[in-house]
Coordinates of C-alpha atoms and ligand atoms in Angstrom, one line a residue:
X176 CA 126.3 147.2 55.4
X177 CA 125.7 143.7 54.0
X178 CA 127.3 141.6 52.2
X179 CA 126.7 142.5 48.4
X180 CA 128.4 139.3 47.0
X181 CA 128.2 135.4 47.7
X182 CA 131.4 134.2 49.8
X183 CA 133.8 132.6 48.1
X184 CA 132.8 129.2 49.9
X185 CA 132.1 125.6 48.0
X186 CA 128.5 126.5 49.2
X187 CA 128.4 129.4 46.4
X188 CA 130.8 128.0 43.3
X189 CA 130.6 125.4 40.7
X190 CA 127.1 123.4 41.3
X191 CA 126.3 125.4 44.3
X192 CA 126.4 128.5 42.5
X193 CA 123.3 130.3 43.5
X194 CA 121.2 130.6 40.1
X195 CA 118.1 132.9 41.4
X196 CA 116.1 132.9 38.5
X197 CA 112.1 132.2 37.8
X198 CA 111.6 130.8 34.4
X199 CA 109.0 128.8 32.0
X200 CA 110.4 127.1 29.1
X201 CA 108.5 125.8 27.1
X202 CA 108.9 122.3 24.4
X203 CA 112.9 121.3 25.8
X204 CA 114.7 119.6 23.1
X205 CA 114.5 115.5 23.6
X206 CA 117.2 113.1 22.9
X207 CA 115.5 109.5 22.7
X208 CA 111.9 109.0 23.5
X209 CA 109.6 109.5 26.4
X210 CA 107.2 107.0 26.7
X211 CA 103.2 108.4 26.1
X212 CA 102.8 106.6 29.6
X213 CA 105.1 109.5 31.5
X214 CA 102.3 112.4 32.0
X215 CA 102.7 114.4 34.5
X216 CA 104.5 116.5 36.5
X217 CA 107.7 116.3 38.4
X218 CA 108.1 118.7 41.2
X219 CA 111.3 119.3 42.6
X220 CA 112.7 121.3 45.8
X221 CA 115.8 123.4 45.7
X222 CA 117.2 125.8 47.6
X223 CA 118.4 128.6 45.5
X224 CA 119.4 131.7 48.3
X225 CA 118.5 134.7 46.9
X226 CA 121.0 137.2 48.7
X227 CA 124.1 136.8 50.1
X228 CA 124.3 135.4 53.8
X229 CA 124.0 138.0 56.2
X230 CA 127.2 139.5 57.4
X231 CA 129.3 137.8 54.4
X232 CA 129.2 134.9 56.5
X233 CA 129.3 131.5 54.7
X234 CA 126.3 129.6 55.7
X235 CA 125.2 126.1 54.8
X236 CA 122.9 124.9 52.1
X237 CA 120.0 123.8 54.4
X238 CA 119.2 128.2 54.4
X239 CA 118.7 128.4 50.5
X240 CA 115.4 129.9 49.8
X241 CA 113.2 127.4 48.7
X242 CA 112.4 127.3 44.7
X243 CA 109.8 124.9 43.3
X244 CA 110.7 123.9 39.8
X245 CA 108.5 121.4 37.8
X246 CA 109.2 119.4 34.5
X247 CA 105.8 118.7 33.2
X248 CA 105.4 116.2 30.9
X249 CA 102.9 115.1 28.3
X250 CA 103.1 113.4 24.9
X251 CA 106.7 113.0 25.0
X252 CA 107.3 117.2 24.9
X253 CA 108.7 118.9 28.3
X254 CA 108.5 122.2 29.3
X255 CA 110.3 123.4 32.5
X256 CA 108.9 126.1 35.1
X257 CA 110.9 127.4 38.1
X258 CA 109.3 129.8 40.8
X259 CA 110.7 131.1 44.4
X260 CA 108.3 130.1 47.2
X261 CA 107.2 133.6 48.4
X262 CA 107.3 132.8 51.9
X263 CA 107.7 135.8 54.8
X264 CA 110.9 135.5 54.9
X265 CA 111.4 135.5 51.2
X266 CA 109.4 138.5 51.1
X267 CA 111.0 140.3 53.8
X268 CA 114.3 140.0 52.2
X269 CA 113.8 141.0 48.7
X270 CA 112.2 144.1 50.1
X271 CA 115.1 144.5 51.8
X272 CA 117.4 143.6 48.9
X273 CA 119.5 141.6 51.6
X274 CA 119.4 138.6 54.0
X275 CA 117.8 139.7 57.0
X276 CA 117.8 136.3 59.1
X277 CA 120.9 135.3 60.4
X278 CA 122.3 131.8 61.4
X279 CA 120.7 128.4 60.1
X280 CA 117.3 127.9 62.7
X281 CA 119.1 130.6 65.3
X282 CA 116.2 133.2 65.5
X283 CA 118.4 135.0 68.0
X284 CA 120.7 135.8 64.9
X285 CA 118.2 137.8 63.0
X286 CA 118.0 141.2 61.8
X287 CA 115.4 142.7 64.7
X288 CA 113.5 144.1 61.8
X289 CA 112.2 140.3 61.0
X290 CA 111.8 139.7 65.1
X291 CA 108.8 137.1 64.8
X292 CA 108.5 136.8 60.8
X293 CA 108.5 133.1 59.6
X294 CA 112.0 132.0 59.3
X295 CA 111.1 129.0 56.8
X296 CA 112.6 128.7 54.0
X297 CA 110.2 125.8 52.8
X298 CA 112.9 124.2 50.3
X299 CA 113.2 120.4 51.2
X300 CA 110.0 118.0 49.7
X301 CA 107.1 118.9 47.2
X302 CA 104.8 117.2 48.8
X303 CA 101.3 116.5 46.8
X304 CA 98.2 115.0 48.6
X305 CA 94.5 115.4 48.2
X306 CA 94.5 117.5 45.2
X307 CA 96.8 120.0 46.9
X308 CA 100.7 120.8 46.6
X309 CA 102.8 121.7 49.7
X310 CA 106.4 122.7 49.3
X311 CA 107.8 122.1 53.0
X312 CA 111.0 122.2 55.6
X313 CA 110.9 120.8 58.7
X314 CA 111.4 124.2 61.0
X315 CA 108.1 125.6 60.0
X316 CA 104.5 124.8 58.6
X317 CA 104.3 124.0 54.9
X318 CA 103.4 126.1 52.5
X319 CA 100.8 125.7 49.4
X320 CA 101.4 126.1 46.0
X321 CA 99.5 126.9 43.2
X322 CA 100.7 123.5 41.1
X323 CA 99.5 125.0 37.8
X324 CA 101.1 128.5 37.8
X325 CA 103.6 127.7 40.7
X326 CA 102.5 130.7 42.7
X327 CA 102.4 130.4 46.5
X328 CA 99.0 130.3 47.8
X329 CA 101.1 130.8 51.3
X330 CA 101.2 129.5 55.1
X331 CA 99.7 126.0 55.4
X332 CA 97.6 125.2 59.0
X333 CA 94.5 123.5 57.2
X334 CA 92.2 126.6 57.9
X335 CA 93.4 127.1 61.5
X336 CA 93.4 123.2 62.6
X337 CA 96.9 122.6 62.6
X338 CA 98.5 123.4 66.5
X339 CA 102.0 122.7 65.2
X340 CA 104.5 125.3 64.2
X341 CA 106.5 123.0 62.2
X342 CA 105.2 120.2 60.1
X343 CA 107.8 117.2 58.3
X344 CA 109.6 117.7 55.1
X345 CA 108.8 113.7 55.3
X346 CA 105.1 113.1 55.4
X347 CA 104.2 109.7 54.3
X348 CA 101.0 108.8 52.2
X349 CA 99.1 105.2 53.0
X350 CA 98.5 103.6 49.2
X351 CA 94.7 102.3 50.0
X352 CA 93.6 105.0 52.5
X353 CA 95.1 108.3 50.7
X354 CA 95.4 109.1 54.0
X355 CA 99.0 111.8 54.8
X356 CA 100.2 110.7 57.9
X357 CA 102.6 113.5 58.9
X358 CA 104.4 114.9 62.1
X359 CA 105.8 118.0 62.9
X360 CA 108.9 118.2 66.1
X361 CA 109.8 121.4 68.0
X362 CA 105.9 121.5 67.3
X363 CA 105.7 123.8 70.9
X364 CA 108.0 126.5 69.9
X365 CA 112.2 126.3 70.0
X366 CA 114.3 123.6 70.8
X367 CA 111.1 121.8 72.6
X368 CA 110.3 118.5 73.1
X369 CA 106.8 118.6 72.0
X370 CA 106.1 116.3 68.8
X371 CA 102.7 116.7 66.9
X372 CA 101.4 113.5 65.5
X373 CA 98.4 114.3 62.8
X374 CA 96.7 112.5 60.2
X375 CA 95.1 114.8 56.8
X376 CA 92.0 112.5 55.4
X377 CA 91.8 111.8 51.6
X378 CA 89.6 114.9 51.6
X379 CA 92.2 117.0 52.6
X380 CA 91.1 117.9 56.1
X381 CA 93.1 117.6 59.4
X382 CA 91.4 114.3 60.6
X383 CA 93.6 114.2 64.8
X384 CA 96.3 115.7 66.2
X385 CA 98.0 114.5 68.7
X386 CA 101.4 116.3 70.9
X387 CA 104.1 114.0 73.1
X388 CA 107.1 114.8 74.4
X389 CA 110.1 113.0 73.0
X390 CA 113.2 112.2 75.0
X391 CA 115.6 114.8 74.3
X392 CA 115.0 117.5 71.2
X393 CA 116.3 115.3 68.2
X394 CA 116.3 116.6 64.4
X395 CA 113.9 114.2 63.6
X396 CA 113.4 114.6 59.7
X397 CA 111.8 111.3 58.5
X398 CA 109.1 109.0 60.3
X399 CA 107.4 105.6 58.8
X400 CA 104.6 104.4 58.7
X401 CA 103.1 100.4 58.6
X402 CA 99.8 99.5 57.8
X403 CA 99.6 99.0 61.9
X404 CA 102.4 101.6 63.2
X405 CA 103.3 104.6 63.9
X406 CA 107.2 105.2 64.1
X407 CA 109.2 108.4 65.7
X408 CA 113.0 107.4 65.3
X409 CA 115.0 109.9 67.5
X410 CA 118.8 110.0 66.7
X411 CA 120.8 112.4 69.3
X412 CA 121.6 115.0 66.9
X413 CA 120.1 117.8 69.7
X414 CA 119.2 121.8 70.1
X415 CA 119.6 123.3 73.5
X416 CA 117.7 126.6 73.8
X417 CA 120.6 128.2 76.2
X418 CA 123.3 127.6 73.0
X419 CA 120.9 129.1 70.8
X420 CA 120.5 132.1 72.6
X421 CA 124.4 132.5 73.1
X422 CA 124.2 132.6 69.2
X423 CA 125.2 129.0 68.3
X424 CA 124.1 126.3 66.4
X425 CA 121.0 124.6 66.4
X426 CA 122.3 120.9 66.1
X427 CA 124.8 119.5 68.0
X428 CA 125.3 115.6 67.7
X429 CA 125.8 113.6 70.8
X430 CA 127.6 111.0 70.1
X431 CA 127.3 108.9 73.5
X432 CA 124.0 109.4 73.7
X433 CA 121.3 106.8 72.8
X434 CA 118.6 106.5 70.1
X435 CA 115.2 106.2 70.6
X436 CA 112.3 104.6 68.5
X437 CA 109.1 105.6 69.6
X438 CA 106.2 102.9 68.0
X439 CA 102.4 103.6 68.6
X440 CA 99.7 102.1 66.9
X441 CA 98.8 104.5 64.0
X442 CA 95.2 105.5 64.5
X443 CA 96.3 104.9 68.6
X444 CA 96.6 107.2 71.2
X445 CA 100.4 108.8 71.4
X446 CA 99.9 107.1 75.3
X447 CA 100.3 104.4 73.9
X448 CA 104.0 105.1 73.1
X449 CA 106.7 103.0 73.6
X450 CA 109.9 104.3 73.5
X451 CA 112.5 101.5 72.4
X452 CA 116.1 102.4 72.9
X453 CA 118.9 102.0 70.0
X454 CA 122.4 102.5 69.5
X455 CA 124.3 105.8 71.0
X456 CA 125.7 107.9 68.2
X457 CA 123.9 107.0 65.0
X458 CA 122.2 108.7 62.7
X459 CA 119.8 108.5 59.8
X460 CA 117.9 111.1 57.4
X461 CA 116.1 109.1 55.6
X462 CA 114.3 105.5 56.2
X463 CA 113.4 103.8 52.6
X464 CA 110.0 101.8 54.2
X465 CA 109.1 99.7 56.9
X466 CA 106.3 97.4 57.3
X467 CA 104.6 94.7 60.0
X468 CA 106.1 91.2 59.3
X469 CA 104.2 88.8 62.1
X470 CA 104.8 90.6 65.7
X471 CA 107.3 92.6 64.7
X472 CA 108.3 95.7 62.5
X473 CA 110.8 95.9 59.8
X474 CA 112.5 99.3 59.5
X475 CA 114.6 99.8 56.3
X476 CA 117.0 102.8 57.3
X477 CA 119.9 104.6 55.8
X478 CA 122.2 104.7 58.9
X479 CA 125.3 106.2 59.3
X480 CA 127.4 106.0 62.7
X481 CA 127.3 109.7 63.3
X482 CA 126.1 113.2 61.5
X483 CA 126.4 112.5 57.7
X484 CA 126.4 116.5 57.4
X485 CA 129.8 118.1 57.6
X486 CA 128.5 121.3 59.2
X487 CA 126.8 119.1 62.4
X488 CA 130.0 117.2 62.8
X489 CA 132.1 120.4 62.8
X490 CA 129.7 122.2 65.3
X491 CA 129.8 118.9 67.3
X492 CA 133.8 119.1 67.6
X493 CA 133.3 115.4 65.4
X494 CA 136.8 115.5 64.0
X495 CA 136.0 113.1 60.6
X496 CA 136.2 113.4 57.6
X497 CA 132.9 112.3 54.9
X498 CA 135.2 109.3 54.2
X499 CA 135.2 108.4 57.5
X500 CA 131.9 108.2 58.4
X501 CA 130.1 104.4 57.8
X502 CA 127.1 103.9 56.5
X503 CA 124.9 101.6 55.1
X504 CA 121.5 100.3 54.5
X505 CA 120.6 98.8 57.2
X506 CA 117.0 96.7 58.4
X507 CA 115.8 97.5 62.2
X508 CA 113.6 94.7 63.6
X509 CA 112.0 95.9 66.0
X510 CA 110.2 94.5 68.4
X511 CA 107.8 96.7 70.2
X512 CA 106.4 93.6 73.2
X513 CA 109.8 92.5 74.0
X514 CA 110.8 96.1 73.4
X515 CA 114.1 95.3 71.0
X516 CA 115.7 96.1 67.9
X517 CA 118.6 94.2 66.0
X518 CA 120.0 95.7 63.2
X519 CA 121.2 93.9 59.8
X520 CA 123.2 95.4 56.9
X521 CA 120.9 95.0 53.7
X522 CA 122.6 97.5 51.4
X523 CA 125.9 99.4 50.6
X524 CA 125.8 102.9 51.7
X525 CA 124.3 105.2 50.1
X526 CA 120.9 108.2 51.3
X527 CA 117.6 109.4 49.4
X528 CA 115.8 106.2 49.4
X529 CA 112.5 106.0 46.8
X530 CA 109.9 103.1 46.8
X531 CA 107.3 102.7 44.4
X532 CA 104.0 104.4 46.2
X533 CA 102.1 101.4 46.5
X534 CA 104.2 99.9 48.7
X535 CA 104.4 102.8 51.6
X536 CA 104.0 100.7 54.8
X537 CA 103.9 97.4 53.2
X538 CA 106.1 94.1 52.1
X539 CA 107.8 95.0 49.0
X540 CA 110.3 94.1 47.0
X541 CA 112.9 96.5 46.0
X542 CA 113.6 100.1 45.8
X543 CA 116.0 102.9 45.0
X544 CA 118.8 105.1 46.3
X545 CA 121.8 106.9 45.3
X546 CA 125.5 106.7 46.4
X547 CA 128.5 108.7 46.2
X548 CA 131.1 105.8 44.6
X549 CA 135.0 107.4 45.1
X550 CA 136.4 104.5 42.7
X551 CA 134.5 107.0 40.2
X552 CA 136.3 109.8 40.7
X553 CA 136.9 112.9 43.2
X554 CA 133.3 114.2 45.1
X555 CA 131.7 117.4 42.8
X556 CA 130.4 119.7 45.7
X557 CA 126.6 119.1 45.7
X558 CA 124.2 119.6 48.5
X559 CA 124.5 119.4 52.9
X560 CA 126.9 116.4 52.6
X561 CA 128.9 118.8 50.2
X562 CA 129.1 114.9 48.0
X563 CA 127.1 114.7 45.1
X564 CA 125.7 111.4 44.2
X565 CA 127.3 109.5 41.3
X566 CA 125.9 106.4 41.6
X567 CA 122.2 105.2 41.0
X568 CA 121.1 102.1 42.9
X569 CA 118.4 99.8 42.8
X570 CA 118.2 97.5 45.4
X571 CA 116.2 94.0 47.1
X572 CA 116.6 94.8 50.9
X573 CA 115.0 91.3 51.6
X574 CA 117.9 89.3 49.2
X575 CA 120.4 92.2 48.7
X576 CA 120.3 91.9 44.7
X577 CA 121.4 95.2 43.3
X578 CA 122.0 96.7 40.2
X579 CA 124.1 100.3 39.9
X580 CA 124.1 102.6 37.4
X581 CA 127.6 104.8 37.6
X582 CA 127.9 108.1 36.4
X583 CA 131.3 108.4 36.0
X584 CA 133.4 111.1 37.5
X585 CA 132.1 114.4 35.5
X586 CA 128.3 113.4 36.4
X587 CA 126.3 114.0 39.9
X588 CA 122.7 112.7 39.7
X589 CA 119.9 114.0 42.0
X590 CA 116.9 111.9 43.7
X591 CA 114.7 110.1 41.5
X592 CA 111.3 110.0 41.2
X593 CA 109.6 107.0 40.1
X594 CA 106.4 107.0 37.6
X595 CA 103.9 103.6 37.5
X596 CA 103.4 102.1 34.4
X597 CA 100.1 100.3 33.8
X598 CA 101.8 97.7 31.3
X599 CA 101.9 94.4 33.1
X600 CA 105.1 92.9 34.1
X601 CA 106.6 96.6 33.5
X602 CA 108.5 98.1 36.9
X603 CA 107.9 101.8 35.4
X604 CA 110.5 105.1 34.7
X605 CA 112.7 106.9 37.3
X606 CA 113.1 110.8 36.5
X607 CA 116.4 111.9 37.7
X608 CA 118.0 115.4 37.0
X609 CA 121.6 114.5 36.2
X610 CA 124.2 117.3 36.2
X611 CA 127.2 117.7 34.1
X612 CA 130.7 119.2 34.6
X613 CA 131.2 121.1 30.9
X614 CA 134.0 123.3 30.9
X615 CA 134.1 125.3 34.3
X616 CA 130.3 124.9 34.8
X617 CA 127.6 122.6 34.6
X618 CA 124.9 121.4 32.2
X619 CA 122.2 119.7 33.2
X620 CA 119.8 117.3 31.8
X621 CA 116.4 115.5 32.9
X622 CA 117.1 111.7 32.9
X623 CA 114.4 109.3 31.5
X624 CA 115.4 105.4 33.4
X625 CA 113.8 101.7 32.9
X626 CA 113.5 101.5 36.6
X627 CA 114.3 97.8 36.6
X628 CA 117.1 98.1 34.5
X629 CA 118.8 101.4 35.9
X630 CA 122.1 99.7 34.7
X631 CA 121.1 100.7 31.3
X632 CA 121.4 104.0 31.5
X633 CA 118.6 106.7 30.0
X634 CA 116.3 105.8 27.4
X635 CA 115.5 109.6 26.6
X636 CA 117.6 113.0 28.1
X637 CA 116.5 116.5 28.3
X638 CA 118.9 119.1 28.4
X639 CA 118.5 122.6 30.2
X640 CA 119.0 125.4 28.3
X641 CA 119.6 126.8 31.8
X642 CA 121.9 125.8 35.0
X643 CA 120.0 124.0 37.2
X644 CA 121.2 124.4 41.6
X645 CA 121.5 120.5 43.5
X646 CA 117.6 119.6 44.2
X647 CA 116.4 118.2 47.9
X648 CA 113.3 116.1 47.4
X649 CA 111.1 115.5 44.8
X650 CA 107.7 114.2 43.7
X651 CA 105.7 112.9 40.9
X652 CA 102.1 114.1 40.5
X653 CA 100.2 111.7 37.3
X654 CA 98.3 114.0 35.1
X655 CA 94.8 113.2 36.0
X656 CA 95.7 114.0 39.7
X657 CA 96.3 117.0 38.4
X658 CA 93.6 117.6 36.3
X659 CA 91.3 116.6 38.2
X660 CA 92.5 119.1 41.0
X661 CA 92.7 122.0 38.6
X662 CA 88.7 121.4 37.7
X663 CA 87.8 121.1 40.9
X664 CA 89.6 124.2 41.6
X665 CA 87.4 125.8 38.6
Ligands
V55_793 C1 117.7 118.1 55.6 C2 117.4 119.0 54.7 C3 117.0 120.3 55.1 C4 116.8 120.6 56.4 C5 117.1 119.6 57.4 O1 118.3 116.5 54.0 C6 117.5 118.3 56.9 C7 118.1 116.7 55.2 C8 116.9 121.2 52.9 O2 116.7 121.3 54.2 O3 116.5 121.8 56.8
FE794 FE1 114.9 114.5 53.5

């Protein structure tokens, strides 16, 4: 019989404690003032699981099912919206009133009731292009969302043009050409090699797609984009079909093993590849931007020297502890005639990188990310690094001028979003949801933020009347985008 409770695991207390429910609030309470500028919604990702891991087994974060949860915003009120993303699997289990898939990406772990339902979960990056909202995960297509109503519309394959099973969590949107550049790996079926490379037009149609095969089967969870390139950064965090089978884990980090960039040209031909080889063991989620800078490419990364995630060090036999593993921001130039990359520290460590879209692909100034600081106090439990962020940076990779805004050792802040302001001379608002140790819970609140003066601290909060779970990615969608989308929907 299955498990009728959560495990008593750090996974499923405190901020981790599962909170499972839809809701619509409507007109939060505001402390301070939101600028009339901020309109618009602000999507957010969470995995929220909504049974119990199969077999009472603990199980990590990255197998929450996905909710989409949106603070829409307009004339300084708020109201707050949260829906599950009704994907099969979703479905499947709440008929079920139990988990029915088993390990994280093991299909041989399932329940052979679900044999061949979609095992996505779909909870890592709201992704909005082209008049259209996506909530994604990178081990299966996306999925599309109603954006007024928050209802899944389901399975994303662009009327039968996508090939790929999986598509990117981490697609990446050109500022001039509205073009989504996007790429989905394992794109052939488990544990493959096979990479799909396609490009959705401003009109929302599947303009190419392109398959290679990639040196070994990496996670590969973020790609970049220049206004010339095309970048596939491999890190040796690998699946192996055989372990799978056995029942194992999908990710196993290799730490003698090389990286690999692969740069083509980005409306090229993938045989035009060129696969540049980096450092063994290393390993980045998330790259903040790159761009072309004379012949060669800069790549602005958040490296560490192994798996930042506790659960792919531990099935890797990687004996260290999250204070042990060093990170930092750190700019690849690489070289793609002379087939080289050297590597510079720009930034302090730190993950979840955001850049103002205009700049996706090109020379920009500065951007954002978040930290976990320990001079603030112990880690809260929050999300696959089981750290939560308490530290908000903002950050000039080209001079390394930075600013921080600490939150003190009761607060954890998710990833920002940033909003444009059309004032001149004005940098625009981050949106972060900041959580709140009260008590023996949490409280959290919606975080208003000058973005070039984060050290400030909020200009307006919104508290939850609810509990709100650690968020994955998020996106801002302006209001006319939205409008616009729901009349042409009408
Ligand atoms: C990440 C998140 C995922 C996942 C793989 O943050 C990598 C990285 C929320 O799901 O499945
Ligand atoms: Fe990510």
């Amino acid at each position: 019989m299955a498990a009728r409770a959560f495990p008593p695991s750090l996974h499923y207390q405190g901020l981790n404690a599962p909170v499972r429910m839809e809701v619509d609030i409507r007109d939060l309470g505001v402390e301070g003032e939101i600028p009339a500028e901020i309109a618009g919604a602000f999507f957010r990702a969470v995995p929220d699981p909504a049974h119990p891991p199969m077999l009472g087994e603990d199980d990590n974060v990255l197998s929450g099912d996905g909710m989409v949860a949106r603070f829409l915003i307009q004339d300084g009120s708020v109201d707050y919206s949260s829906r599950y993303v009704k994907t099969a699997r979703f479905e499947a289990e709440r008929k079920a009133r139990r988990s029915l898939f088993g390990k994280y990406r093991n299909p041989f772990t399932d329940d052979e009731s679900v044999a061949g339902v979609d095992r996505t979960v779909a909870n890592t990056t709201p992704i909005w292009h082209a008049g259209r909202l996506y909530m994604t995960k990178e081990d299966g297509r996306a999925y599309a969302i109603d954006p007024i109503t928050l209802d899944t519309i389901g399975r994303w394959d662009w009327n039968g043009a996508l090939k790929s099973e999986t598509m990117t969590a981490h697609a990446r949107i050109d500022p001039e050409t509205n073009e989504m550049f996007a790429f989905g790996y394992e794109a052939g079926g488990l544990a493959s090699k096979d990479i799909s490379y396609f490009i959705i037009g401003a009109d929302g149609e599947l303009k190419s797609e392109q398959w290679f095969e990639a040196p070994y089967c990496a996670m590969v969870h973020d790609f970049a984009i220049t206004e010339k390139y095309a970048l596939f950064p491999l890190f040796p965090t690998i699946a192996d079909l055989d372990r799978l089978k056995a029942g194992g884990a999908h990710w196993v980090h290799q730490q003698d093993q090389p990286s690999w960039i692969g740069v083509m040209p980005r409306y090229g031909s993938v045989d035009e590849m060129v696969w540049i080889e980096g450092p063994a063991g290393v390993h980045a989620y998330h790259f903040m931007n790159a761009f072309d800078d004379g012949g060669v490419i800069q790549l602005d990364v958040c490296l560490s020297d192994t798996n930042a995630f506790p659960f792919i060090r531990s099935a890797s036999g990687i004996d260290r502890h999250q204070s042990q593993v060093k990170s930092s921001l750190s700019r690849w130039t690489i070289d793609p005639a002379a087939r080289t990359i050297t590597e510079r520290e720009v930034g302090p460590p730190g993950d979840l990188p955001m850049i103002q879209k205009k700049d996706q692909g090109r020379t920009y100034s500065h951007g954002w990310y978040i930290t976990y600081d320990p001079r603030q106090g112990p880690p809260i439990p929050a999300g696959p690094v089981e750290t939560a962020c308490n530290t908000l940076f903002r950050i000039e990779p080209g001079n390394g001028r930075i600013e921080a805004l600490g939150m003190g050792p009761t607060r954890a802040i998710n990833e920002p979003v940033h909003v444009a302001s059309s004032q001149p001379g004005h940098g625009g608002w981050l949106l972060a949801v900041v959580d709140e140790a009260v008590g023996d819970g949490f409280k959290s609140a919606l975080w208003v933020i000058e973005a070039d003066e984060v050290a400030k601290g909020p200009i307006a909060t919104v508290p939850l009347p609810v509990p709100l779970r650690p968020q994955v990615h998020g996106w801002w969608v302006p209001a006319a985008e939205l409008e616009a989308a729901a009349a042409a929907a009408a």
